[in-house]
Amino acid sequence: MTEGYNFAYLDEQTKRMIRRALLKAVAIPGHQVPFGSREMPLPYGWGTGGIQVTASILGTNDVLKVIDQGADDTTNAVSIRRFFARTADVATTTHTADATVIQTRHRIPEKTLRDNQIIVYQVPQPEPLYRLESSRVETRRMHGLADYGLMHVKLYEDVARFGQISISYDYPVLVNQRYLMSPSPIPAFDNPKMDRMPALQLFGAGREKRIYAIPPWTAVRSLDFDDHPFRAINASEPCGLCGATDSYLDEVVIDDRGGRLFVCSDTDHCAERRAAGHIGKDGFAEAAE
Amino acid sequence: MTAVPNGHDGLITARGLYLSFGAIPALVDVDIDLWPGEVLAVVGESGSGKTTLLNVLSGRVAPDAGAVLYTDPEGEQHDVHTMPAPALRTLHRSDWGFVHQDPKQNLRMNVSAGGNVGERLMARGARHYGTIRAEAIDWLTQVEIDADRVDDLPRTFSGGMLQRLQIARTLVTHPRLVFMDEPTGGLDVSVQARLLDLIRTLVARLGIAAVLVTHDIAVARLLAHRIAVMQRGRVVETGLTDQVLDDPQHAYTQLLVSSVLQV
């Protein structure tokens, strides 16, 4: 462990402050709790909120997994994982099943999470109404009075203009039939996974200085119309590497002649399937690597 | 004050309203009664406290003294200024409506006409797109806006159309009471005439009660059942419209009536 830093970088007073905010957030599912966000050794937008929440809940026995857009091997994921390996000396993993704390940006892992796991989301904009109502005083009042007609006006406009609700990520949800919440920029495909999830879900927005949470087994409903129900959108092809048809896929440009490859965005899920012998049309057996 | 005997059956009963802005008294000892289905015009010159009265009656501004009581459909009375904020908000988006002089204050200019009309329905819990849209189109037709403009943005509408759109947006939830602040202000005369005709028809057909603030005596005569004349924060004369305008008693009302241009 790196000398000269407190366990998991943040000082104990800050962690206590964040834990108090977390307790309040868990007590009021979906409600944004203000907290004193600290300067972190990475820029806003790279996960300063998520990293502070993770630092506050991490214990010596925890096993940490960090994903960025579903992948364990991108810059953001690698840096944050190494950050905690150095400052907290915790075990890290890329396997969803082995992790006790999962910090994520823009995805929920494909594997169903268990009740002894915690998932921490990095949130750029915690206010679901911010594009529709510029005044925070007014949006707070709307949350206080559960006055969410405006969000449905946005959905109405989508259907009137495009014939369907065209929100593909950061799809607004109603938590516990009360608070309107931004699920952070996860694809709408992942929204159903939040509903009655056995794991505790924590959300940290560092620049906006807000923390919110969804306790285990809480109802999370994606907003929709009775005659235009919520639909999870995904690519129409199976994963090119592992052949999965039920996972969220990234579209990768592979040459300059219009070549496309669809692959699982969850790298751990894809690798696990390939190791189990599932091979897609562009894939190859793990052993051949 | 009026011929109706039981003061407790009024839709709105305001007693002893007083409000001052610093040293300037905006409302002094104002009593107002409004019965279901009745249109009350508040007339007076600029600065006489008309708009302040409207804001106090609708619960947007609290008076220094006095109370405003609202009787809900179940016959229960609520003090508008002491009721909880969520209840007042619910009133404002279902039972009540507010028509501003400037429609841009009320409308969402970057949301289509249909979305503007549908907002109050959705705020009240409507969750069926087809029904919301059908109702929006129905209301646009009722205020004489072409149904195929339902997806157009309000900024492509003319001033008169915007005002009619605002009325459709307000009336879509069938409110019992509408507050109107100079609804025909800033429109040219022919558009005004059409709009007045429309408001009169809708109010009569739906049995809506309204408090109408205007400085235009002609508007008051056309729309209102009763009239209250204000001067320097006081209601100086009140009574049936024709009675007040044809036989004004107070000196200020006489001045007001006689100063209307006869063409």
XYZ file of C-alpha atoms in Angstrom:
552
model
C 0.000 0.000 0.000
C 1.241 3.471 -0.829
C 2.616 5.292 2.229
C 1.353 8.699 3.327
C -2.302 8.236 2.417
C -5.209 7.255 4.619
C -6.879 3.923 3.818
C -8.681 4.341 0.459
C -7.294 7.867 -0.001
C -10.115 9.892 1.644
C -9.712 11.030 5.267
C -11.997 9.445 7.847
C -14.082 12.598 8.447
C -14.926 12.853 4.761
C -15.859 9.175 4.652
C -18.160 9.648 7.628
C -19.817 12.588 5.903
C -20.338 10.555 2.734
C -21.631 7.546 4.695
C -24.167 9.777 6.433
C -25.323 11.001 3.010
C -25.477 7.382 1.828
C -27.613 6.345 4.799
C -30.028 9.158 4.097
C -30.062 8.268 0.395
C -30.885 4.627 1.180
C -33.638 5.756 3.533
C -35.281 7.849 0.806
C -34.895 5.770 -2.385
C -34.199 7.902 -5.462
C -33.910 11.188 -3.550
C -30.807 13.265 -4.302
C -28.863 13.995 -1.114
C -26.325 16.833 -1.229
C -22.817 16.077 0.044
C -19.510 17.907 0.291
C -17.771 16.508 -2.758
C -13.957 16.600 -2.442
C -11.254 17.272 -4.979
C -10.071 13.919 -6.267
C -6.908 13.115 -8.196
C -8.867 12.789 -11.443
C -10.927 15.282 -13.438
C -14.675 15.843 -13.099
C -16.499 13.571 -15.502
C -14.059 10.710 -14.955
C -15.894 9.340 -11.958
C -15.129 11.620 -9.009
C -18.554 10.905 -7.481
C -18.324 7.149 -7.879
C -14.758 7.003 -6.581
C -15.692 8.916 -3.402
C -18.618 6.594 -2.723
C -16.413 3.549 -3.337
C -13.701 4.940 -1.041
C -16.240 5.451 1.739
C -17.733 1.948 1.634
C -14.583 -0.042 0.921
C -13.311 -2.351 3.675
C -10.108 -4.392 3.800
C -11.929 -7.627 2.877
C -13.691 -6.218 -0.170
C -13.008 -7.353 -3.705
C -13.297 -4.502 -6.190
C -14.305 -4.603 -9.839
C -14.361 -1.446 -11.963
C -15.968 -1.250 -15.394
C -16.212 1.517 -17.933
C -18.832 1.031 -20.693
C -18.931 -2.608 -19.599
C -15.216 -3.156 -20.164
C -12.621 -3.998 -17.488
C -9.677 -2.987 -19.661
C -10.352 0.638 -20.602
C -8.294 3.545 -19.221
C -10.849 4.720 -16.699
C -11.510 1.251 -15.321
C -7.829 0.311 -15.130
C -6.842 3.589 -13.422
C -9.548 3.488 -10.772
C -8.937 -0.190 -10.057
C -5.217 0.452 -9.646
C -5.922 3.556 -7.549
C -7.741 1.487 -4.940
C -5.282 -1.391 -5.166
C -2.563 1.112 -4.202
C -4.358 3.283 -1.656
C -6.481 0.597 0.046
C -4.581 -2.563 -0.801
C -7.872 -4.310 -1.611
C -8.158 -7.322 -3.869
C -9.387 -6.520 -7.366
C -11.024 -8.720 -9.944
C -12.565 -8.588 -13.387
C -15.069 -11.356 -12.609
C -18.510 -10.014 -11.732
C -19.316 -13.034 -9.547
C -16.182 -12.596 -7.371
C -16.607 -8.871 -6.678
C -18.236 -7.432 -3.566
C -18.092 -3.820 -4.769
C -18.505 -2.936 -8.447
C -17.909 0.625 -9.586
C -19.394 1.252 -12.996
C -19.668 3.844 -15.685
C -22.493 3.515 -18.261
C -23.350 -0.175 -17.759
C -24.775 -2.781 -15.389
C -23.005 -6.175 -15.692
C -24.935 -8.864 -17.582
C -24.597 -11.365 -14.748
C -27.401 -10.962 -12.179
C -26.015 -9.293 -9.061
C -26.448 -10.895 -5.628
C -27.582 -9.462 -2.302
C -24.030 -9.373 -0.905
C -22.794 -7.095 -3.672
C -22.884 -3.298 -3.994
C -22.877 -1.500 -7.332
C -21.621 2.112 -7.421
C -22.595 4.243 -10.433
C -20.647 7.249 -11.693
C -23.202 9.968 -12.426
C -22.488 13.049 -14.546
C -25.936 14.666 -14.121
C -28.139 13.504 -11.238
C -31.113 15.734 -12.103
C -33.414 13.938 -14.583
C -35.324 17.168 -15.309
C -32.329 19.386 -16.037
C -32.862 19.630 -19.784
C -36.522 20.482 -19.290
C -36.440 22.888 -16.353
C -33.363 25.044 -15.885
C -34.130 26.227 -12.349
C -32.908 23.903 -9.596
C -35.225 25.603 -7.122
C -38.108 24.623 -9.364
C -36.918 21.034 -9.975
C -36.486 20.542 -6.220
C -40.040 21.751 -5.738
C -41.218 19.361 -8.449
C -39.477 16.456 -6.689
C -40.934 17.553 -3.369
C -44.470 17.576 -4.754
C -43.945 14.552 -7.064
C -45.007 16.815 -9.928
C -43.569 14.926 -12.897
C -45.962 15.920 -15.697
C -43.085 17.715 -17.405
C -41.095 14.500 -17.873
C -44.086 12.977 -19.615
C -44.305 16.038 -21.864
C -40.810 15.108 -23.062
C -41.958 11.532 -23.722
C -45.079 12.865 -25.486
C -42.912 15.042 -27.722
C -40.774 12.014 -28.610
C -43.762 9.931 -29.634
C -45.337 12.842 -31.546
C -42.107 13.489 -33.434
C -40.549 10.056 -33.890
C -43.453 7.665 -33.302
C -41.699 6.141 -30.295
C -39.888 7.146 -27.122
C -36.433 7.858 -28.487
C -34.390 7.972 -25.276
C -31.698 5.312 -25.662
C -29.652 5.983 -22.513
C -30.178 7.752 -19.173
C -33.808 6.694 -19.479
C -35.752 8.263 -16.567
C -37.158 5.919 -13.927
C -39.579 6.231 -11.043
C -38.129 4.713 -7.867
C -40.428 3.120 -5.303
C -43.428 4.861 -6.971
C -42.197 8.187 -5.657
C -38.991 9.840 -6.897
C -38.088 10.467 -10.508
C -34.450 9.451 -10.929
C -31.734 9.531 -13.536
C -30.221 6.030 -13.760
C -26.933 7.639 -14.946
C -26.099 7.179 -18.639
C -26.636 3.418 -18.724
C -28.398 2.180 -21.871
C -32.173 1.824 -21.572
C -31.402 -1.875 -22.149
C -30.078 -2.045 -18.573
C -33.071 -0.323 -16.946
C -35.050 -3.527 -16.275
C -32.053 -4.884 -14.321
C -32.480 -2.111 -11.735
C -35.987 -3.224 -10.857
C -35.998 -5.286 -7.662
C -32.234 -5.856 -7.906
C -30.912 -7.883 -4.934
C -27.752 -5.728 -4.745
C -27.559 -2.262 -3.168
C -27.251 0.450 -5.826
C -25.399 3.677 -4.954
C -25.030 6.714 -7.210
C -22.380 9.419 -6.831
C -22.246 12.682 -8.780
C -18.986 14.459 -7.890
C -19.272 17.710 -9.800
C -22.964 18.112 -8.986
C -22.318 17.070 -5.351
C -25.259 14.667 -5.063
C -25.608 11.108 -3.804
C -28.647 8.888 -4.273
C -29.412 5.221 -3.834
C -31.758 2.348 -4.522
C -32.000 -0.146 -1.643
C -32.139 -3.869 -2.532
C -35.427 -5.195 -3.901
C -36.854 -1.748 -4.633
C -39.335 -1.248 -7.481
C -37.804 0.778 -10.323
C -40.139 1.554 -13.218
C -39.118 3.126 -16.509
C -41.544 5.894 -17.479
C -43.742 5.191 -20.489
C -47.255 5.452 -21.904
C -49.856 2.709 -21.656
C -50.029 2.519 -25.442
C -46.270 3.083 -25.957
C -44.704 0.797 -23.351
C -41.012 0.905 -22.467
C -38.847 -1.148 -24.829
C -35.225 -2.099 -24.299
C -33.384 -1.371 -27.534
C -30.465 -3.529 -28.642
C -28.593 -4.476 -31.806
C -30.433 -7.017 -33.937
C -27.401 -9.298 -34.372
C -25.804 -11.713 -31.909
C -22.350 -11.013 -30.448
C -19.682 -11.687 -33.081
C -17.270 -13.221 -30.585
C -19.437 -15.282 -28.242
C -22.756 -15.472 -30.100
C -24.785 -14.098 -27.182
C -28.196 -12.770 -28.174
C -29.291 -11.498 -24.754
C -26.440 -9.129 -23.896
C -25.919 -5.456 -24.735
C -23.735 -5.077 -27.838
C -21.248 -2.448 -28.986
C -20.895 -1.774 -32.688
C -17.230 -1.685 -33.685
C -15.960 -0.418 -37.034
C -13.267 -2.893 -38.140
C -12.127 -1.580 -41.517
C -12.642 1.325 -43.929
C -14.923 -0.662 -46.225
C -18.018 -0.536 -44.024
C -17.097 -3.599 -41.976
C -18.957 -3.852 -38.671
C -18.556 -6.124 -35.713
C -21.056 -6.425 -32.895
C -19.499 -7.490 -29.594
C -20.679 -7.751 -26.011
C -20.012 -4.510 -24.182
C -19.557 -6.545 -20.973
C -16.070 -7.983 -21.578
C -16.187 -10.287 -18.559
C -19.487 -11.797 -19.688
C -18.136 -12.323 -23.226
C -14.876 -13.889 -22.041
C -16.743 -16.204 -19.694
C -19.036 -17.388 -22.475
C -16.118 -17.983 -24.824
C -14.298 -19.912 -22.120
C -17.429 -22.068 -21.794
C -17.222 -22.872 -25.511
C -19.711 -20.410 -27.060
C -18.248 -19.046 -30.264
C -19.834 -16.411 -32.510
C -19.430 -16.066 -36.270
C -16.383 -13.765 -35.991
C -14.997 -15.476 -32.898
C -12.332 -18.039 -32.245
C -11.831 -20.534 -29.453
C -10.209 -19.082 -26.300
C -7.426 -21.693 -26.448
C -6.292 -20.506 -29.878
C -5.239 -17.143 -28.412
C -72.583 43.130 -1.043
C -74.718 41.157 -3.485
C -78.120 39.606 -3.698
C -76.978 36.081 -2.897
C -77.995 35.469 0.717
C -75.629 32.769 1.992
C -72.052 33.999 1.893
C -70.642 30.581 2.770
C -71.646 28.908 -0.472
C -69.312 31.017 -2.576
C -66.622 29.357 -4.654
C -64.191 32.025 -3.481
C -64.842 34.108 -0.393
C -62.236 36.726 0.443
C -62.553 38.891 3.532
C -60.575 41.891 4.720
C -57.641 41.502 2.337
C -54.832 43.917 3.046
C -51.451 44.042 1.364
C -48.908 46.820 1.071
C -45.667 47.018 -0.845
C -43.574 49.117 1.518
C -45.482 52.360 2.050
C -47.768 51.764 -0.937
C -51.030 50.009 -0.067
C -51.912 47.655 -2.929
C -55.020 46.150 -1.337
C -57.087 47.782 1.409
C -60.007 45.976 3.072
C -60.994 44.058 -0.022
C -63.922 41.638 0.198
C -64.649 39.455 -2.825
C -67.313 36.805 -3.366
C -67.424 34.560 -6.384
C -70.140 31.993 -7.012
C -69.876 28.866 -9.187
C -70.323 29.620 -12.861
C -70.032 33.358 -12.388
C -67.692 35.715 -14.202
C -66.448 38.601 -12.105
C -64.598 41.427 -13.806
C -62.150 43.523 -11.825
C -61.677 46.871 -13.537
C -59.646 49.940 -12.674
C -56.738 51.989 -13.921
C -53.126 50.835 -13.962
C -51.707 50.478 -10.470
C -55.095 50.168 -8.790
C -54.250 46.708 -7.446
C -56.140 44.528 -9.944
C -53.313 42.105 -10.700
C -52.244 42.028 -7.047
C -55.793 41.045 -6.145
C -55.668 38.241 -8.724
C -52.365 36.995 -7.327
C -53.692 37.037 -3.771
C -56.945 35.278 -4.707
C -55.055 32.545 -6.548
C -52.691 31.962 -3.622
C -49.572 33.135 -5.467
C -49.004 36.081 -3.135
C -49.875 36.036 0.575
C -51.789 39.039 1.942
C -50.628 40.913 5.075
C -54.095 40.447 6.562
C -57.345 38.772 5.612
C -58.165 35.352 4.207
C -59.208 33.738 0.946
C -61.496 30.707 1.293
C -62.059 28.229 -1.530
C -64.955 25.751 -1.480
C -64.013 22.462 -3.161
C -66.512 20.292 -5.084
C -67.219 18.319 -1.886
C -68.348 21.533 -0.208
C -65.348 21.749 2.091
C -63.744 25.144 2.649
C -59.975 25.661 2.434
C -57.962 28.725 3.326
C -55.886 29.220 0.186
C -52.974 30.755 2.077
C -52.675 28.224 4.894
C -53.331 25.036 2.914
C -50.281 22.818 2.326
C -48.208 23.614 -0.778
C -48.915 20.255 -2.497
C -52.674 20.804 -2.120
C -52.440 24.300 -3.587
C -50.331 22.936 -6.436
C -52.938 20.247 -7.117
C -55.642 22.908 -7.179
C -53.673 24.970 -9.656
C -53.214 22.086 -12.040
C -56.703 20.626 -11.898
C -59.556 22.695 -10.428
C -58.049 26.073 -11.244
C -56.555 27.688 -14.288
C -54.565 30.839 -14.904
C -54.579 32.760 -18.183
C -51.780 35.312 -18.439
C -51.756 38.447 -20.519
C -48.551 37.188 -22.142
C -49.143 33.608 -23.306
C -45.377 33.025 -23.397
C -45.341 33.089 -19.588
C -47.610 30.082 -19.463
C -46.746 28.134 -22.608
C -43.623 26.061 -23.181
C -42.304 27.600 -26.368
C -40.046 24.641 -27.257
C -42.804 22.058 -26.845
C -45.381 21.348 -29.566
C -48.947 22.679 -29.290
C -50.202 19.187 -28.485
C -47.623 18.770 -25.722
C -48.597 22.126 -24.261
C -52.260 21.183 -24.126
C -51.489 17.684 -22.840
C -49.198 18.770 -20.002
C -51.956 19.363 -17.463
C -53.530 16.026 -18.363
C -50.212 14.244 -17.834
C -49.551 16.147 -14.608
C -52.890 14.826 -13.421
C -51.859 11.270 -14.233
C -53.000 10.603 -17.819
C -50.664 7.928 -19.218
C -52.294 6.932 -22.506
C -50.662 8.713 -25.443
C -53.586 8.174 -27.823
C -56.117 9.617 -25.396
C -53.919 12.599 -24.512
C -53.370 13.377 -28.176
C -57.035 13.001 -29.081
C -57.999 15.340 -26.265
C -55.323 17.857 -27.300
C -56.611 17.856 -30.882
C -60.179 18.192 -29.647
C -59.224 21.256 -27.602
C -57.240 22.837 -30.415
C -60.341 22.553 -32.604
C -62.481 24.057 -29.851
C -60.257 27.122 -29.733
C -60.288 27.306 -33.540
C -56.733 26.134 -34.158
C -56.329 23.755 -37.102
C -55.916 20.140 -35.942
C -52.909 19.573 -38.226
C -50.935 22.200 -36.292
C -50.886 19.920 -33.257
C -47.175 19.110 -33.733
C -46.082 22.678 -34.524
C -44.077 24.709 -32.052
C -45.879 27.694 -30.485
C -43.229 30.056 -31.809
C -44.709 29.572 -35.300
C -48.090 30.794 -34.000
C -49.483 34.336 -34.192
C -50.280 36.329 -31.031
C -53.991 35.541 -31.168
C -53.311 31.846 -31.742
C -50.903 31.768 -28.798
C -53.576 33.229 -26.557
C -56.093 30.655 -27.794
C -53.540 27.891 -27.275
C -53.042 29.110 -23.717
C -56.784 28.939 -23.167
C -56.931 25.388 -24.534
C -54.021 24.404 -22.272
C -55.814 25.880 -19.266
C -59.294 24.510 -19.946
C -58.270 20.963 -20.912
C -58.653 19.719 -17.330
C -62.129 21.314 -17.078
C -61.276 23.681 -14.223
C -64.079 25.130 -12.097
C -62.366 28.463 -11.746
C -60.127 30.404 -14.108
C -58.137 33.520 -13.261
C -57.591 35.747 -16.286
C -55.160 38.634 -16.306
C -55.946 40.925 -19.262
C -56.535 38.001 -21.633
C -57.082 40.310 -24.611
C -54.269 42.759 -23.862
C -51.804 43.382 -26.664
C -54.013 41.944 -29.410
C -55.474 43.931 -32.284
C -59.174 44.754 -32.216
C -60.494 42.119 -34.640
C -58.493 39.352 -32.950
C -59.736 40.632 -29.579
C -63.325 40.377 -30.723
C -62.898 36.749 -31.856
C -61.102 35.837 -28.666
C -63.775 37.429 -26.484
C -66.446 35.582 -28.399
C -64.534 32.331 -27.865
C -64.020 32.907 -24.150
C -67.674 33.814 -23.688
C -68.847 30.676 -25.490
C -66.485 28.343 -23.626
C -67.145 29.834 -20.208
C -70.906 29.654 -20.728
C -70.862 26.110 -22.125
C -68.555 24.657 -19.466
C -70.064 26.663 -16.600
C -66.653 27.926 -15.521
C -66.365 30.620 -12.881
C -63.807 33.283 -13.705
C -62.104 36.271 -12.171
C -61.203 38.533 -15.044
C -58.841 41.444 -14.611
C -59.084 44.083 -17.310
C -58.778 47.803 -17.824
C -61.098 47.579 -20.822
C -64.693 48.332 -19.840
C -65.940 46.828 -23.112
C -64.341 43.464 -22.268
C -65.992 43.546 -18.859
C -69.398 44.349 -20.327
C -69.159 41.526 -22.838
C -67.947 38.773 -20.506
C -68.779 39.561 -16.917
C -71.878 38.952 -14.852
C -70.624 41.153 -12.082
C -68.071 43.896 -11.865
C -65.827 45.232 -9.116
C -64.258 48.652 -9.619
C -60.897 49.256 -7.951
C -59.128 52.468 -7.153
C -55.903 52.757 -5.137
C -56.285 49.280 -3.673
C -59.917 49.631 -2.628
C -63.010 48.154 -4.230
C -65.036 51.354 -4.616
C -68.086 49.886 -6.322
C -69.416 46.434 -7.050
C -72.596 45.083 -8.582
C -74.162 43.583 -11.708
C -72.270 44.607 -14.832
C -75.104 46.451 -16.549
C -76.111 48.124 -13.327
C -72.631 49.436 -12.592
C -71.882 50.518 -16.141
C -75.276 52.069 -16.909
C -75.805 53.711 -13.558
C -72.439 54.224 -11.885
C -72.721 55.477 -8.301
C -69.147 56.204 -7.275
C -67.465 59.256 -8.707
C -64.496 57.238 -9.919
C -66.725 54.724 -11.728
C -68.564 57.585 -13.382
C -65.235 58.956 -14.566
C -64.147 55.531 -15.809
C -67.376 54.910 -17.736
C -67.506 58.381 -19.233
C -63.901 58.220 -20.389
C -64.578 55.330 -22.775
C -64.297 56.560 -26.336
C -67.575 56.543 -28.213
C -66.952 55.857 -31.873
